[in-house]
Structures are given as C-alpha cells and as structure tokens.
C-alpha cells in the first residue's frame, strides 16, 4: 500500500519529536498502521533551520496554508500552536477532505465546536490525543475504554510545567523564577508560559476532558481558572503540617444541577496517589459508576512523550481512513446528535472542603467569634490550628468539612470585616478524591 503522506505544521519541540519518533520507530509504526507514515512537507518560520534537520527529500516552506491545500497530502499534523493561522489551516485542510492531528489544546478548547462540526460535515477525523496530558492516552481511555460508564468526575494534574514548579519548590526549595526557566529549557512550557502558570493551559485541557466525559459542548469560557501566582509558600508549609500537598488540579464533576469545571491550587492528602505525582509527570483520576476509580499516569509534556501521542493518532487515522465516517469513533466520545447542553455551575454552587488562613489579634473571644461566623454560614470545621505571630497576633488555619463555596465566601466577607482580623483571608480548596 502506498505511504500515507503528512504535512507537518511546526517542527519545534513536539514537531521535532514527531520527526524523531517516525525515524526511530518507522518500521514498527508501519507494521501497526498497515502502511508507511511519511512526512511529505513541513511548514516552519525558520526554513533553513528546518532544512538542516529534515534534509532535501522533504518540502520545507513557511507557508502553512500551502500544505493545507496541497492535494498530495493526506493528513495535516498541526504543531504550530496559536489559534489564528492554526485554525485557518485546519479548517482549510478539513475543507479539502484531509484528516487532522493536533496537539493544540488552546485552539480546540476555544474553537473545538466549530472544528469538530466542520470535520463531521466533511467526514474527516480530528485526532487530538497529544492535546491533553502529553503522552498519557487519556482521551482514548475516556472515549473508548470507559464507554460503559456514566462518568462522575475527572480530576488531574494536567499541566507539567506547574507540577514541575511546585515539586521543585517543595523538594529543593528553589525559587519560582529559576524553576520556570528550567521548565522552559526542558520544553515543557507553552510559548507564552503565563498559560501554564495562570492555569489556563490546564483549563484548556480540562474543557476537553469534560466534553469527552459528559458529552457536552466545549466551553472554555465557562471554566474557572486560578493559577500559582496567588499561592503563598507558607500555605505549602501549613498544608504539609496538616498532612496535605498542594497541586494545581483540574476538576470536572457531574452534579445533579450541572457540571463543575475548575482549575486551581488544591490541597490533596499526602498519602493519595495524586499527591505523589512529581515533576513534569501528569496523572488523571476518572471516577465512573461501573469501573469505580481508575488512574492514568505518565509524562505530561516534552518532545518525545507528546510525539508518542501524536504518532498514535497518526496510526489511528491511517487505520481508520477507509472506514465509513459513521463507523468511526466520535470526536468527543458521544454521537454528535447526542451531545447535551448541561449547564456549567458557577463557583458559588461548587462544593468542596476548604483551607482558610488568616492573621488575627491573639486575645480571648477571637476564635469563638470566627467559629460563630462559620457555623452561622452553615460551615462545619474539621480541624484548626493556631501559630503565634509576634507576641500579640496569631495565624489561624481552619480546615472545613465540605461546604458550598458561596456560603464560604459569605463567611469570609464577615470575617474580613472583623476588627481583630489583620490580613486578607486566604481560601484554598481541599479535595479528598475518594
Ligand atoms: P514550539 O517549540 O514553539 O514549536 C512551534 C513550531 O511551529 C516551530 O517549528 C515554529 O517554527 C512553527 N511555527 C510557529 N508559527 C508559525 C507560522 N506562523 N508559520 C509556520 N510555522 C510556524 O512549540 P511546541 O512546544 O512544539 O508546541 C506545539 C503545539 O503543541 C502547541 O499547540 C502546544 O500547546 C502543544 N503541546 C506542546 C507540548 C510540549 O510539551 N511542548 C505538549 C503538548 C502539546 P520555527 O521552528 O521556525 O520557529
Ligand atoms: N505546557 C504544557 C504543560 C505542555 O506544561 O503541561 C503539555 O501540554
């Protein structure tokens, strides 16, 4: 059978990884795919640099659209990033009847509904395993392995850069900026690393996971995103004292009245599996009503792990290319006409336990007043400790039982208004993930 010809948009960290994997494991990949996967052309900004890598047998251009429109190319592999040229090229390639493989979660989280609808109408595949959790086949697991289940929730460490930063800061005491620079050097970070640090990249991925898990449209604009900048190192220490670690988690959970969709620093018990996922590793927990809890763990970023997912998608496309479109696996796991528009819950309706920290005057009655405020808002305290600060003040840390976030915010406003409260009240969410 003649080779399947791909047009590679981007030959950076991931594109370079794909080039390496196809060269390194070409024979094995051909045995699996049933035909050879051949890079016919690449599009980059720096043509000379790319030419030095791929040699003369491959067309090198800086015109990505030319590849999207080239009738000799069967599959466009989009690894440029961004959501302007990448979107235009993908839509043009779909229009030409080409299949798409992409790692671009930022694009799919925002324009996924449009792209999947266009692909559906044209009968082509859009494969995006590398867009979530790097080398972990989490999309395949949810889309194909767990189809017997009504999925209840998905929670995970889905950004390698921030997990690397949190691990290095906690284990080696390194400063934030130094660890971020190292994550960039290792190829983990996005072109704009604020996407990683602010939790936006994780929210892009979580948005896709929520669609796959619950059969809802892609709705990044409804995701709540809090990143690392608001996190104080003293909270990492207090959390450790309480038996918790802080991880940047993406959590999406089905509730009777809607879907939670949120990314934020989260306290997790130090003996739970997620707490022990370190460095750029990712892990995703999925809770299904039939299977119970399952966990997926692996390298979440970097050239070769991400290329592993891209090439797996290429093999899938090569295998399924001849199948009738209606016999292929739906892009978002559910048949397109069976997607449902369940509302995304506002954060006030989200439920979790909470870690609260505030500095107060250290005098009789203060603790009782704080406890009264919490109980008045219907919030039950699980544990608390007090740490002296100077001779007249103290830091108070509460861990609450599960509560509605809106009620916690009401209580925090009341606390903040007390004359004996000397700091902003820090509020972090706690998840036991059981
Ligand atoms: P990267 O290293 O910055 O590479 C981007 C590539 O795209 C470069 O080859 C660049 O060309 C090319 N490019 C950019 N703009 C272009 C344009 N206008 N025209 C033609 N070529 C253009 O990025 P990356 O880390 O490989 O990430 C690529 C995608 O994979 C992104 O969507 C990212 O979110 C996603 N992703 C990355 C990882 C990871 O670990 N890095 C993991 C999962 C998913 P030059 O080489 O000439 O600059
Ligand atoms: N910047 C991303 C991360 C790359 O750190 O997880 C993988 O998607």
mmCIF file of C-alpha atoms in Angstrom, residues 160-183 186 188 228 236 246-247 277-280:
data_model
loop_
_atom_site.group_PDB
_atom_site.id
_atom_site.type_symbol
_atom_site.label_atom_id
_atom_site.label_comp_id
_atom_site.label_asym_id
_atom_site.label_seq_id
_atom_site.Cartn_x
_atom_site.Cartn_y
_atom_site.Cartn_z
ATOM 1 C CA UNK A 160 3.552 19.512 33.589
ATOM 2 C CA UNK A 161 5.145 22.930 33.981
ATOM 3 C CA UNK A 162 3.267 23.896 37.131
ATOM 4 C CA UNK A 163 3.644 20.454 38.657
ATOM 5 C CA UNK A 164 7.378 20.663 37.961
ATOM 6 C CA UNK A 165 7.484 24.110 39.580
ATOM 7 C CA UNK A 166 5.537 23.015 42.688
ATOM 8 C CA UNK A 167 7.680 19.879 43.069
ATOM 9 C CA UNK A 168 10.996 21.668 42.705
ATOM 10 C CA UNK A 169 9.950 24.459 45.081
ATOM 11 C CA UNK A 170 8.770 21.990 47.727
ATOM 12 C CA UNK A 171 11.538 19.373 47.401
ATOM 13 C CA UNK A 172 14.552 21.545 46.612
ATOM 14 C CA UNK A 173 13.457 24.932 47.919
ATOM 15 C CA UNK A 174 14.255 26.544 44.568
ATOM 16 C CA UNK A 175 12.778 29.945 43.714
ATOM 17 C CA UNK A 176 9.803 30.126 41.344
ATOM 18 C CA UNK A 177 11.562 32.051 38.533
ATOM 19 C CA UNK A 178 14.518 29.657 38.437
ATOM 20 C CA UNK A 179 12.299 26.584 38.177
ATOM 21 C CA UNK A 180 10.139 28.173 35.487
ATOM 22 C CA UNK A 181 13.249 28.915 33.406
ATOM 23 C CA UNK A 182 14.286 25.275 33.747
ATOM 24 C CA UNK A 183 10.792 24.111 32.652
ATOM 25 C CA UNK A 186 13.243 21.405 29.036
ATOM 26 C CA UNK A 188 7.569 21.769 28.969
ATOM 27 C CA UNK A 228 0.015 29.614 41.015
ATOM 28 C CA UNK A 236 2.582 24.956 51.200
ATOM 29 C CA UNK A 246 -0.784 21.481 47.147
ATOM 30 C CA UNK A 247 -1.244 20.567 43.491
ATOM 31 C CA UNK A 277 2.920 12.766 41.205
ATOM 32 C CA UNK A 278 6.045 14.882 40.911
ATOM 33 C CA UNK A 279 7.973 16.849 38.303
ATOM 34 C CA UNK A 280 6.505 17.160 34.822
#
